[in-house]
Amino acid sequence: MTFPDYTRTELFIGGEWRSPQSTDTYPVFEAATGKPIGTAPMGSGDDVDSAVRSARLAFDSGPWPSMAATDRAKVLRRFASELDTRGDHTADLISRENGTPSSISRISNVAVPISILNRYADLIETGYLEEVRPSGRGATIVRKTPVGVVAAIVPWNFPHLIAMAKIAPALAAGCTVVVKPSPETALDAYVLAEAAEAAGIPPGVLNVVPADRTVSAALVAHPGVDKVSFTGSTEAGRRIGEVCGRLIRRVTLELGGKSASIVLEDADLDHFAANLPANSFINNGQACILHSRILAPRSRYAEVVDAVAESARSLVVGDPLDPAVTCGPMVTSSHRDRVLKHIGAARDSGARMVTGGRRPPAHPDGWFVEPTVFADVDNSGPLAQEEVFGPVVAVIPYVSEDQAVEFANDSEYGLAGSVWTADEQRGIDLSRKIRTGTFGVNYYQMDLGSPFGGFGSSGIGREFGPEGLAAFVEYQSVYVSAGQLPTQPVA
C-alpha cells in the first residue's frame, strides 16, 4: 500500500496557515515499521504567543462568544460533518502514528469526536447556558459565560477523542482555543484545523500549534490564557497544576491510572474474559483507563490467571491497519523500551511471568511488545503501583472481599475499575467502597453523557456530559425584579 508524504510546513493560527517562526521540526514515524511518515513544524514561544493573541482577539472582539448558542450549535454540527468526510483518512493516519488498531481508531478517533460535537450542540440548544431562578426580591438570571481563552494540551494515545473532549465543550460555551497536540501525533492535528476551517469557524477561535515541552510550558503560563485543559502524565499534570495554582488559573487535569478489576468468587469467568481485550489491553495497553490490575480470589486464582493469560495469547499482534489485528505496536521506540524495562523489573522482583514479556519475533520491525501477564504480584510492588502504559497485566490474589477493596484503593490513582459478579446488586454495593471516578459492574465502557475523570493523582475536574461543559464556563448571577425578567432565557 502506498501512502502520501504527510510532511507539513505551516501552523494554523488566526484562521490562516502561517509559516512558523522556528525552523525546528519533528519527524513522525510509523509505529508498525519504524519508517518515516512525514514531519511537522514545532511551534516556538513566538508562535504560541501569536496563537494566544489570535484567540484573545477572537474572544474579546470577535463574534463567537456573543453569538446565539443556537448559531454556535450549527457551526459545531458543520465541524462534525467535516470530520466525518475525513474519517477514513484520519483513522488510518492515527493508526500509523501511534499503533492504534484501525477498528478502534475508527471508533475512538472518528465516531466518538463527531458524537461529542453533536452532543454539545444539542445541549446548548436547550437553553442550558442561561436560566431564571426565583429569589427573595424577584429573580436571579444565572448565566454560564465562557471562561475565555483555553489552552488544550492533548496526548498521543487517543488524539482526536481527547482533543474533542476539550474543543467541543469549550467552543459550545463560547470560548476560543489553542490546541497543542503531542509531537508524536502532530500530523493528525492538521485534520482538525482543516475541518474547522471548512466548517466556517471564525478566525482565531481554533488554533493548532504542535510544540515541545518547553514551548508547552510557555503556553500554560501565558498571561492571555484563562483556562488550561491537560491530558497526560501525572508528573506533567503536577507541574501544570502548580503553575495554574500560582496564577489562579482554571485548570482541568486528566492524568494517569492504575485501575483494578475485582473478580468475585461468583463471577462468570467466560463473560469476564470476553471483556478483557477492551478493559485490560485496549489500544495496545496505551490507555489511562486500562484495568491493569486483576484482583482474583484465592479460591479461583488459578482459573483467573489462566483466563487472563489465554485472553492475552488470543490477541492478534501486527500491523494496526490490518482489520484482523487487535494489538498493535507502541507509539515510539523509546516508549517500547520503557514498557520492556517495566517487564524486566517485574520479572526480577519475583513475579511469575505467565505469557509474553518480549518483542515478538514475528515483528522485528516497528515497536511491538507481546501482550504480557504476570501472576503472584505483590499489590504494593512497582508493577501494581506504577502506570506501565503498555499491554502488561498483573494478577493479584486476595483472601476476602474486604481485602479486595483494600487492594483496589491502595493506589495513588483513582480513574477507573470494575467488579465481576453474578449478583449485580452486590457489585453496585461494592462500587460505593471504591475510590475511583468511573467504575463498571460486569462491563466497563465510557459514557459520553456522564462525567469522566479521577480521584487522587488521576486528576482534577471532569470531562464529558454537562459537567464537561461546566468546566469551560464562569457563573454569573444577575439579580432582577420580577417585572424586569425576560420572557424566556436567551439561548
Coordinates of C-alpha atoms in Angstrom, one line a residue:
M1 CA 0.0 0.0 0.0
T2 CA 1.3 3.4 -0.9
F3 CA 0.7 6.4 1.4
P4 CA 1.3 10.1 0.7
D5 CA 4.1 12.1 2.4
Y6 CA 2.4 13.8 5.3
T7 CA 5.0 16.5 5.7
R8 CA 3.6 19.8 7.0
T9 CA 5.3 23.2 7.0
E10 CA 2.7 25.6 8.4
L11 CA 0.8 26.3 11.6
F12 CA -2.9 27.1 11.8
I13 CA -3.2 30.5 13.7
G14 CA -5.9 33.1 13.4
G15 CA -7.7 31.3 10.7
E16 CA -4.7 31.3 8.5
W17 CA -1.9 28.9 7.5
R18 CA 1.3 30.6 8.7
S19 CA 4.9 29.8 8.4
P20 CA 6.4 29.0 11.9
Q21 CA 8.8 31.4 13.5
S22 CA 11.1 28.5 14.1
T23 CA 13.0 26.0 11.9
D24 CA 12.5 23.2 14.4
T25 CA 10.7 20.1 13.0
Y26 CA 9.6 16.8 14.4
P27 CA 9.9 13.6 12.3
V28 CA 6.9 11.3 12.7
F29 CA 7.5 7.6 12.2
E30 CA 5.1 4.7 11.5
A31 CA 4.9 2.7 14.7
A32 CA 4.5 -0.6 12.9
T33 CA 7.5 -0.2 10.7
G34 CA 9.7 2.5 12.1
K35 CA 9.7 4.2 8.7
P36 CA 9.1 7.9 8.4
I37 CA 5.6 9.2 7.6
G38 CA 6.4 12.9 7.4
T39 CA 7.4 15.8 9.5
A40 CA 5.6 18.6 11.5
P41 CA 6.9 22.0 12.4
M42 CA 7.4 22.6 16.1
G43 CA 6.0 26.0 17.2
S44 CA 8.2 28.4 19.1
G45 CA 7.4 30.6 22.0
D46 CA 6.7 33.3 19.5
D47 CA 4.2 31.1 17.6
V48 CA 2.4 30.2 20.9
D49 CA 2.2 34.0 21.7
S50 CA 0.8 34.6 18.2
A51 CA -1.8 31.9 18.7
V52 CA -2.9 33.1 22.1
R53 CA -3.1 36.6 20.9
S54 CA -5.3 35.5 18.0
A55 CA -7.5 33.5 20.4
R56 CA -7.6 36.5 22.7
L57 CA -8.7 38.9 19.9
A58 CA -11.3 36.4 18.7
F59 CA -12.7 36.2 22.3
D60 CA -12.6 39.8 23.2
S61 CA -13.7 41.3 19.9
G62 CA -14.9 38.5 17.7
P63 CA -18.5 37.2 17.1
W64 CA -18.0 33.8 18.7
P65 CA -18.6 34.4 22.4
S66 CA -21.6 36.7 21.7
M67 CA -23.1 34.5 19.0
A68 CA -26.5 32.9 19.9
A69 CA -26.0 29.4 21.3
T70 CA -28.2 28.0 18.6
D71 CA -25.9 29.6 15.9
R72 CA -22.8 28.2 17.6
A73 CA -24.6 24.8 17.6
K74 CA -25.0 24.9 13.8
V75 CA -21.2 25.6 13.4
L76 CA -20.4 22.6 15.7
R77 CA -22.6 20.4 13.6
R78 CA -20.8 21.5 10.4
F79 CA -17.5 20.8 12.2
A80 CA -18.7 17.3 12.9
S81 CA -19.7 16.8 9.3
E82 CA -16.3 17.9 8.0
L83 CA -14.6 15.5 10.3
D84 CA -16.9 12.7 9.1
T85 CA -15.9 13.3 5.5
R86 CA -12.3 12.9 6.5
G87 CA -12.9 9.9 8.8
D88 CA -11.2 7.1 6.9
H89 CA -8.1 9.2 6.3
T90 CA -8.0 10.3 10.0
A91 CA -8.3 6.8 11.4
D92 CA -5.6 5.3 9.2
L93 CA -3.2 8.2 9.8
I94 CA -3.6 7.9 13.6
S95 CA -3.1 4.1 13.4
R96 CA 0.1 4.7 11.6
E97 CA 1.3 7.3 14.0
N98 CA 0.6 5.6 17.4
G99 CA -0.3 2.0 16.6
T100 CA -4.0 2.0 17.5
P101 CA -5.7 -0.9 15.7
S102 CA -7.8 0.5 12.9
S103 CA -11.1 -0.9 14.2
I104 CA -10.5 1.0 17.5
S105 CA -9.3 4.2 15.7
R106 CA -12.4 4.4 13.6
I107 CA -14.5 4.5 16.7
S108 CA -12.3 6.5 19.1
N109 CA -10.8 9.0 16.7
V110 CA -13.7 9.4 14.3
A111 CA -17.1 8.3 15.5
V112 CA -16.7 9.5 19.1
P113 CA -15.4 13.0 18.3
I114 CA -18.3 13.5 16.0
S115 CA -20.7 12.4 18.6
I116 CA -19.1 14.7 21.2
L117 CA -19.6 17.7 18.9
N118 CA -23.2 16.9 18.2
R119 CA -24.0 16.2 21.9
Y120 CA -22.7 19.6 22.9
A121 CA -24.6 21.2 20.1
D122 CA -27.7 19.5 21.4
L123 CA -27.0 20.7 25.0
I124 CA -26.6 24.4 24.2
E125 CA -29.7 24.4 22.1
T126 CA -31.8 23.6 25.1
G127 CA -31.2 26.9 26.9
Y128 CA -28.6 25.2 29.2
L129 CA -26.4 28.3 29.3
E130 CA -29.0 30.6 31.0
E131 CA -31.8 30.0 33.5
V132 CA -34.0 32.1 35.7
R133 CA -34.4 31.2 39.4
P134 CA -36.8 32.7 41.9
S135 CA -35.3 34.9 44.6
G136 CA -36.4 36.7 47.7
R137 CA -37.0 40.0 46.0
G138 CA -37.6 39.0 42.4
A139 CA -35.5 36.5 40.5
T140 CA -31.9 35.7 39.5
I141 CA -30.7 35.2 36.0
V142 CA -28.0 32.6 36.2
R143 CA -25.7 32.7 33.2
K144 CA -22.9 30.3 32.2
T145 CA -20.5 32.6 30.5
P146 CA -17.4 31.4 28.6
V147 CA -14.2 31.2 30.7
G148 CA -12.2 32.8 27.9
V149 CA -9.1 31.6 26.0
V150 CA -8.4 27.8 26.6
A151 CA -5.1 26.0 26.2
A152 CA -5.9 22.5 25.2
I153 CA -2.9 20.1 25.6
V154 CA -3.5 16.8 24.0
P155 CA -1.6 13.5 24.3
W156 CA -0.8 10.9 21.6
N157 CA -2.8 7.8 22.6
F158 CA -6.4 8.9 21.5
P159 CA -5.5 12.2 19.9
H160 CA -8.8 13.2 18.3
L161 CA -11.1 11.8 21.0
I162 CA -9.2 13.6 23.7
A163 CA -8.8 16.8 21.7
M164 CA -12.5 16.9 21.1
A165 CA -13.3 16.3 24.8
K166 CA -11.7 19.8 25.2
I167 CA -12.5 21.6 22.0
A168 CA -16.2 20.7 21.7
P169 CA -17.4 21.9 25.2
A170 CA -15.0 24.9 25.0
L171 CA -16.5 26.0 21.7
A172 CA -20.0 25.3 22.8
A173 CA -19.5 27.6 25.8
G174 CA -18.2 30.4 23.6
C175 CA -14.5 30.0 24.4
T176 CA -11.6 30.3 21.9
V177 CA -9.0 27.6 21.9
V178 CA -5.3 27.0 21.3
V179 CA -4.7 23.3 20.7
K180 CA -1.2 21.9 21.5
P181 CA -1.0 18.4 20.0
S182 CA 1.7 15.9 21.0
P183 CA 4.6 15.8 18.6
E184 CA 4.2 12.0 18.1
T185 CA 0.7 12.6 16.6
A186 CA 1.1 16.1 15.3
L187 CA 0.2 15.2 11.7
D188 CA -3.4 14.2 12.5
A189 CA -4.0 17.5 14.3
Y190 CA -4.0 19.2 10.9
V191 CA -7.2 17.4 10.1
L192 CA -8.8 19.2 13.0
A193 CA -7.6 22.5 11.6
E194 CA -8.7 21.8 8.1
A195 CA -12.1 20.6 9.2
A196 CA -12.6 23.7 11.4
E197 CA -11.6 26.0 8.5
A198 CA -14.0 24.2 6.2
A199 CA -16.8 24.4 8.7
G200 CA -16.6 28.2 8.9
I201 CA -15.3 28.5 12.5
P202 CA -14.3 32.2 12.7
P203 CA -10.6 33.2 12.6
G204 CA -8.8 32.8 15.9
V205 CA -11.5 30.6 17.5
L206 CA -9.5 27.4 17.0
N207 CA -5.7 27.5 16.6
V208 CA -3.3 24.5 16.3
V209 CA 0.3 24.7 17.3
P210 CA 2.4 21.5 17.7
A211 CA 5.2 22.1 20.2
D212 CA 7.7 20.5 22.5
R213 CA 7.6 20.6 26.4
T214 CA 9.4 23.9 26.8
V215 CA 7.0 25.7 24.5
S216 CA 4.1 23.9 26.0
A217 CA 5.1 25.3 29.4
A218 CA 5.1 28.8 27.9
L219 CA 1.5 28.2 26.7
V220 CA 0.4 27.1 30.2
A221 CA 1.9 30.2 31.8
H222 CA 0.9 32.7 29.0
P223 CA -0.9 35.7 30.5
G224 CA -3.5 35.6 27.7
V225 CA -4.7 32.1 28.7
D226 CA -7.7 31.8 31.1
K227 CA -8.1 28.0 31.3
V228 CA -5.8 25.0 30.8
S229 CA -7.2 21.6 29.9
F230 CA -4.5 19.0 30.0
T231 CA -4.5 15.2 29.5
G232 CA -1.2 13.3 30.1
S233 CA 1.1 12.0 32.7
T234 CA 0.6 12.7 36.4
E235 CA 4.1 14.1 36.6
A236 CA 3.4 16.7 34.0
G237 CA 0.0 17.4 35.5
R238 CA 1.6 18.3 38.8
R239 CA 3.8 20.8 37.1
I240 CA 0.9 22.4 35.3
G241 CA -1.2 22.4 38.4
E242 CA 1.5 24.3 40.3
V243 CA 1.6 27.0 37.6
C244 CA -2.1 27.3 37.4
G245 CA -2.5 27.4 41.2
R246 CA 0.0 30.3 41.4
L247 CA -1.7 32.2 38.6
I248 CA -5.2 31.3 40.0
R249 CA -5.9 29.9 36.5
R250 CA -8.7 27.5 35.9
V251 CA -7.4 24.0 35.1
T252 CA -8.7 20.5 34.3
L253 CA -6.2 17.7 34.7
E254 CA -7.0 14.2 33.3
L255 CA -4.0 12.1 34.3
G256 CA -2.8 8.6 34.9
G257 CA -4.4 5.4 36.3
K258 CA -3.7 2.0 37.7
S259 CA -7.2 0.6 37.8
A260 CA -8.3 -2.7 39.2
S261 CA -10.8 -5.3 38.1
I262 CA -12.2 -7.2 41.1
V263 CA -13.3 -10.7 40.2
L264 CA -15.6 -12.0 42.9
E265 CA -16.0 -15.7 43.7
D266 CA -19.3 -16.0 41.9
A267 CA -18.1 -14.3 38.7
D268 CA -18.8 -15.7 35.2
L269 CA -15.2 -16.1 34.0
D270 CA -16.3 -16.6 30.4
H271 CA -18.0 -13.2 30.5
F272 CA -15.1 -11.6 32.3
A273 CA -12.6 -13.0 29.8
A274 CA -14.6 -11.8 26.9
N275 CA -14.3 -8.2 28.2
L276 CA -10.6 -8.4 28.9
P277 CA -9.4 -7.1 25.5
A278 CA -11.4 -4.0 25.8
N279 CA -10.7 -3.4 29.5
S280 CA -7.1 -4.6 30.1
F281 CA -5.5 -4.5 26.6
I282 CA -7.3 -1.7 24.8
N283 CA -5.2 0.4 22.4
N284 CA -2.2 -2.0 23.0
G285 CA -2.3 -1.0 26.6
Q286 CA -1.8 2.6 25.8
A287 CA -4.8 3.9 27.8
C288 CA -5.2 5.7 31.1
I289 CA -8.4 3.7 31.9
L290 CA -6.6 0.3 31.5
H291 CA -7.6 -2.3 34.1
S292 CA -4.1 -3.4 34.5
R293 CA -4.6 -5.0 38.0
I294 CA -6.8 -8.1 38.1
L295 CA -7.8 -8.9 41.7
A296 CA -8.7 -12.6 42.0
P297 CA -10.0 -14.7 44.9
R298 CA -7.6 -17.3 46.2
S299 CA -10.3 -19.9 45.7
R300 CA -10.4 -19.3 41.9
Y301 CA -6.9 -17.8 41.4
A302 CA -5.6 -20.4 39.0
E303 CA -8.7 -20.1 36.9
V304 CA -8.5 -16.4 36.7
V305 CA -4.8 -16.4 35.8
D306 CA -5.5 -19.0 33.0
A307 CA -8.3 -16.8 31.7
V308 CA -6.3 -13.7 31.6
A309 CA -3.3 -15.4 30.0
E310 CA -5.5 -17.0 27.4
S311 CA -7.0 -13.7 26.5
A312 CA -3.5 -12.2 26.1
R313 CA -2.4 -15.0 23.9
S314 CA -5.6 -14.7 21.7
L315 CA -4.7 -11.1 20.8
V316 CA -3.5 -10.8 17.2
V317 CA -0.3 -8.7 17.1
G318 CA 0.6 -6.9 13.9
D319 CA 0.1 -4.0 11.5
P320 CA -2.7 -1.9 13.0
L321 CA -4.1 -1.2 9.5
D322 CA -5.0 -4.9 9.2
P323 CA -8.6 -5.3 10.4
A324 CA -7.8 -8.7 12.0
V325 CA -5.1 -7.2 14.3
T326 CA -6.2 -6.5 17.9
C327 CA -2.8 -5.4 19.3
G328 CA -0.6 -3.0 17.5
P329 CA 2.8 -1.5 18.4
M330 CA 3.9 1.1 21.0
V331 CA 3.9 4.7 19.8
T332 CA 7.7 5.1 19.7
S333 CA 10.8 3.0 20.2
S334 CA 11.6 4.8 23.4
H335 CA 8.2 4.0 24.8
R336 CA 8.6 0.4 23.8
D337 CA 11.9 0.3 25.7
R338 CA 10.2 1.8 28.7
V339 CA 7.5 -0.9 28.7
L340 CA 10.1 -3.6 28.4
K341 CA 12.0 -2.1 31.3
H342 CA 8.9 -2.5 33.4
I343 CA 8.6 -6.1 32.4
G344 CA 12.2 -6.8 33.3
A345 CA 11.8 -5.2 36.7
A346 CA 8.7 -7.2 37.4
R347 CA 10.5 -10.4 36.4
D348 CA 13.4 -9.5 38.7
S349 CA 11.1 -8.8 41.6
G350 CA 9.9 -12.4 41.7
A351 CA 6.6 -12.0 39.9
R352 CA 5.7 -15.0 37.8
M353 CA 5.5 -14.2 34.1
V354 CA 2.8 -16.4 32.6
T355 CA 2.9 -15.2 29.0
G356 CA 4.5 -12.6 26.8
G357 CA 7.3 -10.4 28.0
R358 CA 9.4 -9.7 24.9
R359 CA 9.4 -8.2 21.5
P360 CA 7.5 -10.6 19.2
P361 CA 9.9 -12.4 16.9
A362 CA 7.4 -12.3 14.0
H363 CA 7.6 -8.5 14.1
P364 CA 11.2 -7.4 14.2
D365 CA 10.4 -4.0 12.7
G366 CA 8.3 -1.5 14.5
W367 CA 7.8 -1.0 18.2
F368 CA 5.9 -4.1 19.3
V369 CA 5.6 -5.7 22.8
E370 CA 3.9 -9.0 23.3
P371 CA 0.8 -8.9 25.5
T372 CA 2.2 -9.9 28.9
V373 CA 0.6 -11.3 32.0
F374 CA 2.3 -11.6 35.4
A375 CA 0.9 -13.7 38.3
D376 CA 1.7 -13.7 42.0
V377 CA 2.2 -10.0 42.0
D378 CA 2.5 -8.1 45.3
N379 CA -0.1 -5.3 45.3
S380 CA 2.4 -2.9 47.0
G381 CA 5.1 -3.6 44.3
P382 CA 6.1 -1.4 41.4
L383 CA 4.1 -3.4 38.8
A384 CA 0.9 -2.9 40.8
Q385 CA 1.6 0.7 41.6
E386 CA 3.2 2.3 38.6
E387 CA 1.5 3.0 35.3
V388 CA 3.1 0.9 32.6
F389 CA 1.1 2.2 29.6
G390 CA 1.6 -1.0 27.7
P391 CA 0.0 -4.4 27.3
V392 CA 1.1 -5.6 30.7
V393 CA -1.4 -7.0 33.3
A394 CA -0.8 -8.1 36.9
V395 CA -3.0 -10.8 38.5
I396 CA -3.1 -10.3 42.3
P397 CA -4.6 -12.7 44.8
Y398 CA -6.9 -11.7 47.7
V399 CA -8.5 -13.7 50.5
S400 CA -11.7 -11.7 51.2
E401 CA -13.9 -9.1 49.7
D402 CA -12.7 -6.5 52.2
Q403 CA -9.1 -7.2 51.2
A404 CA -10.1 -6.8 47.5
V405 CA -11.5 -3.4 48.3
E406 CA -8.4 -2.5 50.3
F407 CA -6.1 -3.6 47.4
A408 CA -8.2 -1.7 44.8
N409 CA -8.0 1.5 46.9
D410 CA -4.3 1.0 47.7
S411 CA -3.1 3.3 44.8
E412 CA -2.4 6.9 44.3
Y413 CA -4.7 6.8 41.3
G414 CA -8.4 6.5 41.1
L415 CA -9.6 6.7 37.5
A416 CA -11.4 3.5 36.5
G417 CA -12.2 0.0 37.7
S418 CA -14.7 -2.8 37.6
V419 CA -16.3 -5.7 39.5
W420 CA -17.4 -9.1 38.2
T421 CA -20.1 -10.9 39.9
A422 CA -23.3 -12.9 39.4
D423 CA -25.1 -10.6 41.8
E424 CA -25.4 -7.2 40.2
Q425 CA -26.6 -5.5 43.4
R426 CA -23.6 -6.9 45.2
G427 CA -21.4 -5.2 42.6
I428 CA -23.3 -1.9 42.9
D429 CA -22.9 -2.0 46.7
L430 CA -19.2 -2.7 46.3
S431 CA -18.7 0.2 43.9
R432 CA -19.6 2.6 46.8
K433 CA -16.4 1.4 48.6
I434 CA -14.1 2.1 45.6
R435 CA -12.4 5.5 45.4
T436 CA -12.4 5.9 41.7
G437 CA -14.1 8.3 39.2
T438 CA -15.6 5.6 36.9
F439 CA -16.5 2.0 37.7
G440 CA -18.2 -0.8 35.8
V441 CA -20.4 -3.6 37.1
N442 CA -19.9 -6.6 34.8
Y443 CA -18.7 -4.3 32.0
Y444 CA -16.8 -1.1 31.5
Q445 CA -17.5 1.5 28.8
M446 CA -17.1 5.2 29.0
D447 CA -20.4 7.1 28.7
L448 CA -20.2 10.4 26.8
G449 CA -23.3 11.7 28.6
S450 CA -21.7 11.3 32.1
P451 CA -18.7 12.8 33.8
F452 CA -15.3 11.2 33.3
G453 CA -12.3 11.9 35.5
G454 CA -10.5 10.6 38.5
F455 CA -9.7 10.8 42.2
G456 CA -6.3 11.4 43.7
S457 CA -3.4 11.6 41.3
S458 CA -5.7 10.7 38.4
G459 CA -6.5 14.4 38.1
I460 CA -8.8 17.3 38.8
G461 CA -12.1 18.0 37.1
R462 CA -14.4 16.1 34.7
E463 CA -14.9 15.7 31.0
F464 CA -18.0 14.6 29.0
G465 CA -21.6 15.2 29.8
P466 CA -22.9 18.6 31.1
E467 CA -20.1 18.5 33.6
G468 CA -17.6 18.7 30.8
L469 CA -19.2 21.9 29.5
A470 CA -19.3 23.3 33.1
A471 CA -15.5 23.1 33.1
F472 CA -15.4 25.9 30.5
V473 CA -17.8 28.4 32.0
E474 CA -17.9 31.0 34.7
Y475 CA -21.2 31.5 36.5
Q476 CA -22.7 35.0 36.6
S477 CA -25.8 35.8 38.8
V478 CA -27.8 38.8 37.8
Y479 CA -30.4 39.9 40.4
V480 CA -33.5 41.5 38.9
S481 CA -37.0 42.3 39.9
A482 CA -39.7 40.1 38.6
G483 CA -41.1 42.9 36.4
Q484 CA -37.8 43.1 34.5
L485 CA -37.4 39.4 33.7
P486 CA -37.1 38.4 30.0
T487 CA -40.0 36.3 28.8
Q488 CA -37.6 33.4 28.3
P489 CA -33.9 32.8 28.8
V490 CA -31.6 33.7 25.9
A491 CA -30.3 30.7 24.1

